[in-house]
Each structure stands twice: as structure tokens, then as C-alpha cells.
Amino acid sequence: LRTGTNPVLIVCAGWKGKVNLEDTLFAGAVTELAAEFLKPACDAPLMAQHLYRLSRNNPVDFLKASSHVQRLARLQITKDIAFCVTESIYDVLPIMKDGQLVNLKK
């Protein structure tokens, strides 16, 4: 990303056509990491980045009131939440190539 010249688009899935907090925090984390070499084209990445900064010391606690965490709690699968907010455990960057997502490093 640092040396590329192509536009960067961060796509977050959301839930049933609506924004969700955990995807927004992910977008904010990516925006934070790329802030020194990418300039956002609108305010959405900046809002995500600010939410990420607010949450980064305790993302599990920050997400407790979110609809997705509440749904997981009802299904009794909250153990996945801490894993899902763990940063930098995989060295993968998916990119779109010929209509398919592939790892940038391959």
C-alpha cells in the first residue's frame, strides 16, 4: 500500500445492509495504520479512525453494547469476540485481482 498508486477502498460487510460497530473499528484500524501515506477522500474513514482510537485500549469492552456482540451473547458464543479484535496475528492482505480476492504477497 505504501508504494502503490492505485486507489484504496476499504469494504466493510456490515449486517443486513446496515453499519455495524466492529466493521467500523476494523476500517478505523486500517485507516490508522495507513494514515501516514494515504489521505481519506471523505469523512467516513476519519470517523472510523476516531472510533478505533477510542476503542483500542479495550475493544472488547467498547463493543459490548453493539448489536453483533449482543447477538453472539444470546447465542452463547462470546469467546470469539476477543479473538476477532486481536490485531496483527496474520500476515495477509487481500486484494482484488481479475475479479477474485487474492493475497497481495502471492
mmCIF file of C-alpha atoms in Angstrom:
data_model
loop_
_atom_site.group_PDB
_atom_site.id
_atom_site.type_symbol
_atom_site.label_atom_id
_atom_site.label_comp_id
_atom_site.label_asym_id
_atom_site.label_seq_id
_atom_site.Cartn_x
_atom_site.Cartn_y
_atom_site.Cartn_z
ATOM 1 C CA LEU A 1 0.000 0.000 0.000
ATOM 2 C CA ARG A 2 2.840 2.396 0.747
ATOM 3 C CA THR A 3 4.289 2.240 -2.736
ATOM 4 C CA GLY A 4 1.152 1.627 -4.767
ATOM 5 C CA THR A 5 -0.528 4.227 -6.925
ATOM 6 C CA ASN A 6 -3.967 2.625 -7.155
ATOM 7 C CA PRO A 7 -6.859 3.938 -5.041
ATOM 8 C CA VAL A 8 -7.539 2.019 -1.829
ATOM 9 C CA LEU A 9 -11.095 1.034 -0.927
ATOM 10 C CA ILE A 10 -11.889 -0.452 2.472
ATOM 11 C CA VAL A 11 -15.057 -2.531 2.229
ATOM 12 C CA CYS A 12 -16.846 -3.494 5.422
ATOM 13 C CA ALA A 13 -19.604 -6.076 5.361
ATOM 14 C CA GLY A 14 -21.949 -4.644 7.961
ATOM 15 C CA TRP A 15 -25.011 -6.678 8.902
ATOM 16 C CA LYS A 16 -28.205 -6.973 6.875
ATOM 17 C CA GLY A 17 -27.496 -3.794 4.929
ATOM 18 C CA LYS A 18 -26.636 -1.710 7.985
ATOM 19 C CA VAL A 19 -23.460 -0.335 9.515
ATOM 20 C CA ASN A 20 -22.034 -2.266 12.427
ATOM 21 C CA LEU A 21 -19.512 -1.220 15.022
ATOM 22 C CA GLU A 22 -16.926 -3.994 14.683
ATOM 23 C CA ASP A 23 -16.523 -3.466 10.932
ATOM 24 C CA THR A 24 -16.231 0.272 11.508
ATOM 25 C CA LEU A 25 -13.475 -0.329 14.067
ATOM 26 C CA PHE A 26 -11.645 -2.520 11.553
ATOM 27 C CA ALA A 27 -11.864 0.236 8.937
ATOM 28 C CA GLY A 28 -10.578 2.673 11.554
ATOM 29 C CA ALA A 29 -7.632 0.412 12.379
ATOM 30 C CA VAL A 30 -6.674 0.175 8.704
ATOM 31 C CA THR A 31 -7.075 3.932 8.307
ATOM 32 C CA GLU A 32 -4.884 4.491 11.373
ATOM 33 C CA LEU A 33 -2.144 2.232 10.008
ATOM 34 C CA ALA A 34 -2.252 3.887 6.588
ATOM 35 C CA ALA A 35 -2.606 7.484 7.814
ATOM 36 C CA GLU A 36 0.997 8.425 7.085
ATOM 37 C CA PHE A 37 0.753 7.595 3.383
ATOM 38 C CA LEU A 38 -2.954 7.663 2.418
ATOM 39 C CA LYS A 39 -5.315 10.617 2.597
ATOM 40 C CA PRO A 40 -9.039 9.855 3.041
ATOM 41 C CA ALA A 41 -11.318 11.137 0.282
ATOM 42 C CA CYS A 42 -14.232 11.747 2.685
ATOM 43 C CA ASP A 43 -15.074 11.859 6.390
ATOM 44 C CA ALA A 44 -16.162 8.206 6.773
ATOM 45 C CA PRO A 45 -12.595 6.895 7.260
ATOM 46 C CA LEU A 46 -11.865 9.706 9.711
ATOM 47 C CA MET A 47 -14.942 8.818 11.778
ATOM 48 C CA ALA A 48 -13.896 5.159 11.771
ATOM 49 C CA GLN A 49 -10.354 6.125 12.755
ATOM 50 C CA HIS A 50 -11.603 8.205 15.705
ATOM 51 C CA LEU A 51 -13.806 5.332 16.913
ATOM 52 C CA TYR A 52 -10.843 2.977 16.615
ATOM 53 C CA ARG A 53 -8.695 5.328 18.701
ATOM 54 C CA LEU A 54 -11.395 5.461 21.378
ATOM 55 C CA SER A 55 -11.656 1.668 21.473
ATOM 56 C CA ARG A 56 -8.094 0.446 21.037
ATOM 57 C CA ASN A 57 -7.221 0.099 24.731
ATOM 58 C CA ASN A 58 -10.163 -2.242 25.357
ATOM 59 C CA PRO A 59 -12.020 -3.146 22.157
ATOM 60 C CA VAL A 60 -13.978 -5.992 23.779
ATOM 61 C CA ASP A 61 -15.450 -3.618 26.355
ATOM 62 C CA PHE A 62 -16.055 -0.958 23.679
ATOM 63 C CA LEU A 63 -18.079 -3.438 21.627
ATOM 64 C CA LYS A 64 -20.214 -4.797 24.499
ATOM 65 C CA ALA A 65 -23.259 -2.707 23.598
ATOM 66 C CA SER A 66 -23.004 -3.420 19.860
ATOM 67 C CA SER A 67 -25.775 -5.369 18.181
ATOM 68 C CA HIS A 68 -23.422 -8.093 16.959
ATOM 69 C CA VAL A 69 -21.900 -8.742 20.389
ATOM 70 C CA GLN A 70 -25.411 -8.818 21.857
ATOM 71 C CA ARG A 71 -26.424 -11.360 19.195
ATOM 72 C CA LEU A 72 -23.360 -13.513 19.959
ATOM 73 C CA ALA A 73 -24.166 -13.314 23.678
ATOM 74 C CA ARG A 74 -27.707 -14.585 23.015
ATOM 75 C CA LEU A 75 -26.161 -17.477 21.047
ATOM 76 C CA GLN A 76 -23.626 -18.077 23.861
ATOM 77 C CA ILE A 77 -20.573 -17.719 21.596
ATOM 78 C CA THR A 78 -18.887 -14.688 23.140
ATOM 79 C CA LYS A 79 -15.478 -16.405 23.328
ATOM 80 C CA ASP A 80 -14.941 -15.486 19.671
ATOM 81 C CA ILE A 81 -15.086 -11.751 20.354
ATOM 82 C CA ALA A 82 -11.640 -11.406 21.964
ATOM 83 C CA PHE A 83 -10.055 -13.376 19.121
ATOM 84 C CA CYS A 84 -11.784 -11.257 16.483
ATOM 85 C CA VAL A 85 -10.384 -7.993 17.864
ATOM 86 C CA THR A 86 -6.826 -9.310 18.211
ATOM 87 C CA GLU A 87 -4.571 -7.334 15.878
ATOM 88 C CA SER A 88 -1.643 -8.394 13.714
ATOM 89 C CA ILE A 89 -1.829 -12.169 14.076
ATOM 90 C CA TYR A 90 -1.998 -12.941 10.349
ATOM 91 C CA ASP A 91 0.240 -11.643 7.587
ATOM 92 C CA VAL A 92 -2.412 -11.436 4.847
ATOM 93 C CA LEU A 93 -3.604 -8.536 2.715
ATOM 94 C CA PRO A 94 -6.371 -9.467 0.293
ATOM 95 C CA ILE A 95 -6.592 -7.545 -2.976
ATOM 96 C CA MET A 96 -8.975 -7.799 -5.914
ATOM 97 C CA LYS A 97 -7.265 -9.299 -8.973
ATOM 98 C CA ASP A 98 -9.133 -10.433 -12.067
ATOM 99 C CA GLY A 99 -12.409 -10.378 -10.154
ATOM 100 C CA GLN A 100 -11.137 -12.510 -7.253
ATOM 101 C CA LEU A 101 -9.715 -11.787 -3.821
ATOM 102 C CA VAL A 102 -6.101 -12.953 -3.565
ATOM 103 C CA ASN A 103 -3.307 -12.416 -1.055
ATOM 104 C CA LEU A 104 -1.128 -9.484 -2.124
ATOM 105 C CA LYS A 105 2.057 -11.394 -1.206
ATOM 106 C CA LYS A 106 1.442 -14.283 -3.612
#
